[in-house]
């Protein structure tokens, strides 16, 4: 996969629904993978250009973008479909109660700017009164607790509340859900935005302070300049207690179980009894504190800082949090800083794009039901599941044959494989939205109720046994979620579409493309990323030192191969930097090929347009990596990415015997590797 964010706990690659103007179902990519072949090129000389020559000649990088690939096509197509579905139910106004009504009314209310304008700032009145009523450390603590779990996703890098929360199993106990407490509370994304002394960052802070002042003024709060200066100074103090990024990404530093009763001693200042009671988790015996310094720091600020400063800070973040459903002037100011200054956005998106994003955020699985009903029926899910079963069977057969893994480690690997849960397309059990009231014409109330609904969903989990099959990604997102804790991977319906996967299409192509991608991800559970998590997703290294040494030795040939790839005269790929992902590509391709052979059940595949099943399998693999990108993007990728440029990922085939056979690749062909030079890790 091209984007693979890794924290030690979770490897996640999801793509927000980028909106586009492509009409729904302008599906020119049929998954017919023979039409793009450039037959003027010999497969054994340059397999990537042989497979993709036709496509590369016509692919155009969209204006304002630096690259274009299959993923961009899928995101555009899926976004257009989601837009079509949402607009359809918004116009149809179905009877009250079902998911279609909730989705349609949520969207229509967000679009109803006249109603939003007419209400002005009055929707905030209750919450503003609650903040004004804070008159002691105890009531402040209770307020912070009550607003704790308002994140839809506790994995948000920096929650816009003082702490973010994630309900998940613990690092040592896979049976129970626990509260993971994460640092938060900053209006700008990074600690460095507050602490970096460079003139660039100092200028950013000046802009942020002006933004705070503007928001307070728009909300009718007096003395906005003075308050803004105090709020920024206060956030700088919060930032000082935040953990640096390197620490935040180290799972062994995240795993800090704190007994509920110890908070008062370890992090004095906050009235923790009031806090946890208001948060609805007074009964939790233990919480996992990911960044102790941030919890200690924020708690100390409850003790040391005046309640009035806290109240100004809370008022500002309340306005900021709901800016999208408040009058135009507030939304515009929010965009001017949070999107334009922080992210470089040129102009505000069309309101309807924001409305679609908001509807997906509030009602992800409701939109997902509409999406899969039309675009990913049960037959598609069944076909994807059958492929996953073949991939798992292939892993089960191959693990015992690994040369670098000791017998005892193989046993653990097989147990981990047996415990791995893989979700495809959409959940078996959808979230029940029946208790969430969505009222047409009440954008603010809808957002509040959706947040409250999600909070209750999370709290309810704490009373249940941990469920490794919990669904982690909305089906209409083009992406997947790879979790090591619990031991589970989820591939969305948005990802499982042509040309990666065609439910009605050619099996050879499906296994060579989506199959290789899924097998790549599965391999991470058994490589240097996954070797610190056991079968139940608990922290615990299950490799021996000897396994690790042999694994590194086996990987050397792959490092050497990639060191020789130099797409720009003065810049070569760094084989070590991309090694982990290259090993996963190799594993993915081998396993997918084994699985493809299994799927044939001893029969010979059909020939299509003169192309055999074996050839189509490898062709689809090479086409998986097609990408048009400019030199700046290519340079950045080579210097910083842990994934090689697509052309070289496609060249993974050089290590696979079956590819030589399928395309008759011989000594003398440019991609030919002597058998002893081929990497054998999996
Ligand atoms: Zn990977």
Short mmCIF file of C-alpha atoms in Angstrom, two decimals, residues 187-543:
data_model
loop_
_atom_site.label_atom_id
_atom_site.label_comp_id
_atom_site.label_asym_id
_atom_site.label_seq_id
_atom_site.Cartn_x
_atom_site.Cartn_y
_atom_site.Cartn_z
CA UNK A 187 -5.63 23.90 18.81
CA UNK A 188 -2.65 23.50 16.47
CA UNK A 189 -1.61 19.99 15.50
CA UNK A 190 1.94 19.67 16.83
CA UNK A 191 3.77 20.28 20.04
CA UNK A 192 6.45 22.01 17.98
CA UNK A 193 3.92 24.56 16.70
CA UNK A 194 3.96 25.89 20.26
CA UNK A 195 7.52 25.30 21.37
CA UNK A 196 9.71 25.77 18.28
CA UNK A 197 11.53 29.10 18.63
CA UNK A 198 12.11 29.66 14.90
CA UNK A 199 10.71 32.88 13.43
CA UNK A 200 8.42 30.83 11.18
CA UNK A 201 6.75 29.14 14.15
CA UNK A 202 6.66 32.38 16.12
CA UNK A 203 4.77 33.94 13.21
CA UNK A 204 2.37 31.00 13.18
CA UNK A 205 1.63 31.58 16.86
CA UNK A 206 0.86 35.24 16.16
CA UNK A 207 -1.64 34.12 13.52
CA UNK A 208 -3.16 31.57 15.89
CA UNK A 209 -3.62 34.17 18.61
CA UNK A 210 -5.36 36.48 16.10
CA UNK A 211 -7.60 33.56 15.14
CA UNK A 212 -8.53 32.88 18.77
CA UNK A 213 -9.36 36.56 19.22
CA UNK A 214 -11.50 36.58 16.07
CA UNK A 215 -13.49 33.54 17.20
CA UNK A 216 -14.14 35.01 20.65
CA UNK A 217 -15.25 38.29 19.09
CA UNK A 218 -17.62 36.49 16.71
CA UNK A 219 -19.15 34.72 19.70
CA UNK A 220 -19.78 38.04 21.41
CA UNK A 221 -17.21 37.52 24.18
CA UNK A 222 -15.68 40.79 25.37
CA UNK A 223 -12.02 41.63 25.89
CA UNK A 224 -11.12 39.17 23.17
CA UNK A 225 -7.54 40.39 22.62
CA UNK A 226 -6.49 39.89 26.24
CA UNK A 227 -8.27 36.57 26.49
CA UNK A 228 -6.66 35.31 23.26
CA UNK A 229 -3.18 36.08 24.57
CA UNK A 230 -3.96 34.20 27.78
CA UNK A 231 -5.37 31.21 25.91
CA UNK A 232 -2.28 30.91 23.70
CA UNK A 233 0.02 31.16 26.73
CA UNK A 234 -2.07 28.48 28.40
CA UNK A 235 -1.88 26.13 25.41
CA UNK A 236 1.89 26.60 25.31
CA UNK A 237 1.94 25.28 28.86
CA UNK A 238 -0.13 22.26 27.79
CA UNK A 239 2.26 21.68 24.86
CA UNK A 240 5.26 21.73 27.20
CA UNK A 241 3.91 18.63 28.91
CA UNK A 242 3.17 16.76 25.67
CA UNK A 243 5.44 13.87 24.76
CA UNK A 244 7.72 14.34 21.74
CA UNK A 245 6.62 12.47 18.59
CA UNK A 246 9.31 9.80 18.91
CA UNK A 247 8.05 8.87 22.37
CA UNK A 248 4.45 8.95 21.25
CA UNK A 249 5.18 6.37 18.57
CA UNK A 250 6.97 3.95 20.91
CA UNK A 251 4.48 1.40 22.17
CA UNK A 252 6.61 0.42 25.13
CA UNK A 253 6.45 4.03 26.28
CA UNK A 254 2.67 4.10 25.72
CA UNK A 255 1.94 1.11 27.90
CA UNK A 256 1.48 2.77 31.29
CA UNK A 257 -1.36 1.14 33.21
CA UNK A 258 -2.43 3.41 36.05
CA UNK A 259 -4.74 2.22 38.76
CA UNK A 260 -7.74 4.49 38.95
CA UNK A 261 -6.95 5.16 42.61
CA UNK A 262 -3.37 6.25 41.82
CA UNK A 263 -4.23 9.21 39.63
CA UNK A 264 -4.40 11.60 42.57
CA UNK A 265 -0.89 10.66 43.65
CA UNK A 266 0.71 10.37 40.22
CA UNK A 267 -0.96 13.42 38.68
CA UNK A 268 -2.08 15.84 41.40
CA UNK A 269 -4.21 18.91 40.66
CA UNK A 270 -7.33 17.51 39.03
CA UNK A 271 -10.17 16.31 41.24
CA UNK A 272 -10.03 12.85 39.68
CA UNK A 273 -13.08 11.52 41.52
CA UNK A 274 -15.21 14.26 40.01
CA UNK A 275 -13.48 13.83 36.67
CA UNK A 276 -14.01 10.07 36.26
CA UNK A 277 -17.52 10.18 37.64
CA UNK A 278 -18.51 12.81 35.08
CA UNK A 279 -16.76 10.83 32.35
CA UNK A 280 -18.86 7.79 33.20
CA UNK A 281 -15.88 5.59 34.01
CA UNK A 282 -15.72 5.80 37.80
CA UNK A 283 -15.89 1.99 37.96
CA UNK A 284 -12.85 1.37 35.73
CA UNK A 285 -10.11 -0.11 37.93
CA UNK A 286 -7.31 0.74 35.53
CA UNK A 287 -6.60 3.05 32.60
CA UNK A 288 -3.72 3.07 30.13
CA UNK A 289 -1.97 6.42 30.06
CA UNK A 290 -0.10 6.79 26.76
CA UNK A 291 1.79 9.96 27.62
CA UNK A 292 2.09 10.29 31.42
CA UNK A 293 3.79 13.69 31.16
CA UNK A 294 0.72 15.14 29.41
CA UNK A 295 -1.70 13.81 32.03
CA UNK A 296 0.55 15.05 34.82
CA UNK A 297 0.92 18.41 33.07
CA UNK A 298 -2.76 19.03 32.40
CA UNK A 299 -3.73 17.92 35.88
CA UNK A 300 -1.17 20.27 37.40
CA UNK A 301 -2.68 23.11 35.35
CA UNK A 302 -6.04 22.43 36.99
CA UNK A 303 -4.31 22.98 40.30
CA UNK A 304 -2.17 25.97 39.37
CA UNK A 305 -4.07 27.93 36.74
CA UNK A 306 -6.99 30.19 37.55
CA UNK A 307 -10.42 28.81 36.81
CA UNK A 308 -11.09 31.91 34.67
CA UNK A 309 -8.26 31.09 32.26
CA UNK A 310 -9.56 27.55 31.95
CA UNK A 311 -13.03 28.89 31.23
CA UNK A 312 -11.77 31.13 28.42
CA UNK A 313 -9.83 28.23 26.96
CA UNK A 314 -12.92 25.98 27.09
CA UNK A 315 -15.15 28.65 25.51
CA UNK A 316 -12.78 29.11 22.59
CA UNK A 317 -12.51 25.37 21.93
CA UNK A 318 -16.27 24.98 22.16
CA UNK A 319 -16.73 27.54 19.37
CA UNK A 320 -13.92 26.00 17.32
CA UNK A 321 -15.31 22.49 17.72
CA UNK A 322 -18.74 23.42 16.36
CA UNK A 323 -17.61 26.02 13.81
CA UNK A 324 -18.93 24.01 10.86
CA UNK A 325 -22.53 24.22 12.12
CA UNK A 326 -22.41 27.83 13.30
CA UNK A 327 -23.00 30.98 11.20
CA UNK A 328 -20.98 31.60 8.07
CA UNK A 329 -18.63 34.15 9.62
CA UNK A 330 -17.51 31.58 12.23
CA UNK A 331 -17.05 28.81 9.66
CA UNK A 332 -15.11 31.22 7.42
CA UNK A 333 -12.76 32.24 10.25
CA UNK A 334 -12.26 28.59 11.13
CA UNK A 335 -11.31 27.83 7.53
CA UNK A 336 -9.03 30.86 7.28
CA UNK A 337 -6.79 29.54 10.04
CA UNK A 338 -7.33 25.80 10.41
CA UNK A 339 -7.44 24.97 6.69
CA UNK A 340 -5.71 27.85 4.92
CA UNK A 341 -2.88 28.67 7.36
CA UNK A 342 -2.33 25.22 8.87
CA UNK A 343 -2.91 23.07 5.79
CA UNK A 344 -2.34 25.43 2.89
CA UNK A 345 -5.84 25.11 1.42
CA UNK A 346 -6.36 27.69 -1.31
CA UNK A 347 -10.09 28.22 -1.11
CA UNK A 348 -12.92 26.88 1.02
CA UNK A 349 -14.44 23.70 -0.40
CA UNK A 350 -17.97 23.76 -1.63
CA UNK A 351 -20.33 23.56 1.38
CA UNK A 352 -21.66 20.27 0.06
CA UNK A 353 -18.21 18.68 0.36
CA UNK A 354 -18.03 19.64 4.02
CA UNK A 355 -21.57 18.32 4.43
CA UNK A 356 -20.60 14.93 3.00
CA UNK A 357 -17.53 14.70 5.21
CA UNK A 358 -19.63 15.65 8.26
CA UNK A 359 -22.35 13.12 7.40
CA UNK A 360 -19.75 10.37 7.04
CA UNK A 361 -18.14 11.35 10.34
CA UNK A 362 -21.45 11.26 12.22
CA UNK A 363 -23.12 8.31 10.48
CA UNK A 364 -20.27 6.33 8.96
CA UNK A 365 -21.89 2.92 9.08
CA UNK A 366 -25.27 4.30 8.05
CA UNK A 367 -23.74 5.69 4.87
CA UNK A 368 -21.85 2.40 4.64
CA UNK A 369 -25.12 0.46 4.57
CA UNK A 370 -26.40 2.57 1.70
CA UNK A 371 -23.09 2.18 -0.11
CA UNK A 372 -22.77 -1.57 0.19
CA UNK A 373 -26.42 -2.20 -0.64
CA UNK A 374 -25.78 -0.67 -4.03
CA UNK A 375 -22.10 -1.31 -4.72
CA UNK A 376 -20.87 -4.25 -2.65
CA UNK A 377 -23.57 -6.93 -2.35
CA UNK A 378 -23.22 -10.11 -0.25
CA UNK A 379 -21.94 -12.02 -3.30
CA UNK A 380 -18.98 -9.61 -3.54
CA UNK A 381 -18.23 -10.11 0.14
CA UNK A 382 -18.44 -13.89 -0.26
CA UNK A 383 -15.96 -13.84 -3.13
CA UNK A 384 -13.54 -11.63 -1.19
CA UNK A 385 -13.87 -13.91 1.84
CA UNK A 386 -13.09 -16.96 -0.28
CA UNK A 387 -9.91 -15.25 -1.44
CA UNK A 388 -8.94 -14.42 2.14
CA UNK A 389 -9.47 -18.06 3.10
CA UNK A 390 -7.10 -19.11 0.32
CA UNK A 391 -4.51 -16.57 1.50
CA UNK A 392 -4.69 -17.91 5.04
CA UNK A 393 -4.38 -21.50 3.80
CA UNK A 394 -1.32 -20.44 1.80
CA UNK A 395 0.27 -18.87 4.89
CA UNK A 396 -0.52 -22.00 6.89
CA UNK A 397 1.33 -24.11 4.35
CA UNK A 398 4.28 -21.76 3.90
CA UNK A 399 5.15 -20.84 7.51
CA UNK A 400 6.39 -24.37 8.36
CA UNK A 401 8.79 -24.12 5.40
CA UNK A 402 10.46 -20.83 6.45
CA UNK A 403 14.22 -21.38 6.63
CA UNK A 404 14.99 -18.58 9.07
CA UNK A 405 12.29 -19.30 11.65
CA UNK A 406 12.94 -21.78 14.44
CA UNK A 407 10.51 -24.63 15.13
CA UNK A 408 9.20 -23.09 18.33
CA UNK A 409 8.66 -19.71 16.64
CA UNK A 410 6.81 -21.39 13.78
CA UNK A 411 4.39 -22.85 16.29
CA UNK A 412 3.73 -19.38 17.66
CA UNK A 413 3.36 -17.97 14.16
CA UNK A 414 0.78 -20.62 13.28
CA UNK A 415 -1.13 -19.92 16.48
CA UNK A 416 -1.10 -16.22 15.64
CA UNK A 417 -2.31 -16.96 12.12
CA UNK A 418 -5.14 -19.09 13.48
CA UNK A 419 -6.21 -16.25 15.79
CA UNK A 420 -6.02 -13.51 13.14
CA UNK A 421 -9.42 -12.00 12.32
CA UNK A 422 -9.91 -10.54 8.88
CA UNK A 423 -12.93 -8.46 7.96
CA UNK A 424 -13.79 -7.76 4.34
CA UNK A 425 -16.16 -5.23 2.79
CA UNK A 426 -18.59 -4.43 5.59
CA UNK A 427 -19.41 -5.63 9.10
CA UNK A 428 -21.57 -8.67 9.80
CA UNK A 429 -23.35 -6.58 12.42
CA UNK A 430 -24.01 -2.93 11.72
CA UNK A 431 -24.15 -0.23 14.38
CA UNK A 432 -27.78 0.20 15.42
CA UNK A 433 -28.56 3.89 14.96
CA UNK A 434 -32.18 3.63 16.09
CA UNK A 435 -31.58 5.65 19.27
CA UNK A 436 -29.93 8.50 17.37
CA UNK A 437 -32.45 11.19 16.52
CA UNK A 438 -31.62 13.19 13.39
CA UNK A 439 -33.87 16.19 12.92
CA UNK A 440 -34.10 18.03 9.60
CA UNK A 441 -33.23 21.70 10.09
CA UNK A 442 -31.14 21.22 13.25
CA UNK A 443 -27.52 20.89 12.11
CA UNK A 444 -26.04 21.77 15.48
CA UNK A 445 -28.35 19.47 17.44
CA UNK A 446 -27.67 16.62 15.03
CA UNK A 447 -23.92 16.95 15.52
CA UNK A 448 -24.31 17.09 19.30
CA UNK A 449 -26.58 14.05 19.35
CA UNK A 450 -24.29 12.08 17.04
CA UNK A 451 -21.31 12.80 19.31
CA UNK A 452 -23.31 11.80 22.34
CA UNK A 453 -24.44 8.62 20.58
CA UNK A 454 -20.85 7.70 19.76
CA UNK A 455 -19.79 8.42 23.35
CA UNK A 456 -22.46 6.07 24.69
CA UNK A 457 -21.46 3.41 22.15
CA UNK A 458 -17.90 3.61 23.48
CA UNK A 459 -18.89 3.54 27.14
CA UNK A 460 -21.16 0.56 26.53
CA UNK A 461 -18.18 -1.41 25.22
CA UNK A 462 -16.51 -1.14 28.62
CA UNK A 463 -19.18 -3.44 30.03
CA UNK A 464 -18.72 -6.06 27.31
CA UNK A 465 -16.00 -8.61 26.56
CA UNK A 466 -13.47 -7.33 24.05
CA UNK A 467 -14.60 -8.10 20.52
CA UNK A 468 -11.76 -8.64 18.04
CA UNK A 469 -14.29 -8.51 15.20
CA UNK A 470 -15.25 -4.93 16.01
CA UNK A 471 -15.41 -3.11 12.68
CA UNK A 472 -12.79 -0.39 12.34
CA UNK A 473 -13.25 1.34 9.00
CA UNK A 474 -16.29 2.65 7.19
CA UNK A 475 -17.05 0.49 4.13
CA UNK A 476 -17.19 3.51 1.82
CA UNK A 477 -13.60 4.52 2.59
CA UNK A 478 -10.91 3.34 0.16
CA UNK A 479 -8.61 1.75 2.69
CA UNK A 480 -7.91 -0.82 5.35
CA UNK A 481 -7.03 -0.89 9.01
CA UNK A 482 -4.27 -3.16 10.23
CA UNK A 483 -4.31 -3.56 13.98
CA UNK A 484 -1.84 -5.63 15.93
CA UNK A 485 -3.81 -5.21 19.13
CA UNK A 486 -6.24 -6.89 18.76
CA UNK A 487 -4.88 -9.22 16.08
CA UNK A 488 -7.18 -8.05 13.33
CA UNK A 489 -7.23 -6.57 9.83
CA UNK A 490 -10.15 -4.94 8.04
CA UNK A 491 -10.37 -4.28 4.30
CA UNK A 492 -13.17 -1.94 3.23
CA UNK A 493 -15.59 -2.37 0.35
CA UNK A 494 -14.19 0.87 -1.08
CA UNK A 495 -10.82 -0.82 -1.51
CA UNK A 496 -12.27 -4.02 -2.94
CA UNK A 497 -13.27 -2.79 -6.39
CA UNK A 498 -11.78 -2.94 -9.89
CA UNK A 499 -9.02 -2.89 -10.85
CA UNK A 500 -7.86 -4.24 -7.46
CA UNK A 501 -10.75 -6.63 -7.10
CA UNK A 502 -13.65 -7.38 -9.39
CA UNK A 503 -16.33 -9.51 -7.71
CA UNK A 504 -17.54 -10.71 -11.10
CA UNK A 505 -14.17 -10.66 -12.77
CA UNK A 506 -11.09 -12.74 -13.41
CA UNK A 507 -9.77 -14.61 -10.39
CA UNK A 508 -6.15 -14.54 -11.58
CA UNK A 509 -6.24 -10.72 -11.66
CA UNK A 510 -7.99 -10.47 -8.29
CA UNK A 511 -5.38 -12.64 -6.58
CA UNK A 512 -2.49 -10.84 -8.30
CA UNK A 513 -3.78 -7.40 -7.29
CA UNK A 514 -6.01 -7.23 -4.17
CA UNK A 515 -4.83 -10.67 -3.05
CA UNK A 516 -1.18 -9.61 -3.09
CA UNK A 517 -2.10 -6.39 -1.28
CA UNK A 518 -3.99 -8.19 1.47
CA UNK A 519 -1.28 -10.82 1.83
CA UNK A 520 1.27 -8.00 2.12
CA UNK A 521 -0.66 -6.56 5.06
CA UNK A 522 -1.09 -9.96 6.70
CA UNK A 523 2.68 -10.50 6.49
CA UNK A 524 3.25 -7.51 8.78
CA UNK A 525 1.72 -9.52 11.61
CA UNK A 526 4.61 -11.94 11.20
CA UNK A 527 7.51 -9.56 10.48
CA UNK A 528 9.52 -7.06 12.47
CA UNK A 529 6.45 -4.86 12.98
CA UNK A 530 4.27 -7.69 14.28
CA UNK A 531 6.83 -9.70 16.18
CA UNK A 532 6.23 -7.73 19.37
CA UNK A 533 2.53 -8.69 19.50
CA UNK A 534 1.29 -12.18 20.25
CA UNK A 535 -1.72 -14.07 18.88
CA UNK A 536 -4.11 -12.12 21.11
CA UNK A 537 -2.53 -8.76 20.35
CA UNK A 538 -0.74 -8.55 23.69
CA UNK A 539 2.74 -7.06 23.89
CA UNK A 540 5.33 -9.79 23.95
CA UNK A 541 8.19 -10.62 21.60
CA UNK A 542 7.72 -14.09 20.17
CA UNK A 543 10.83 -14.29 17.95
#
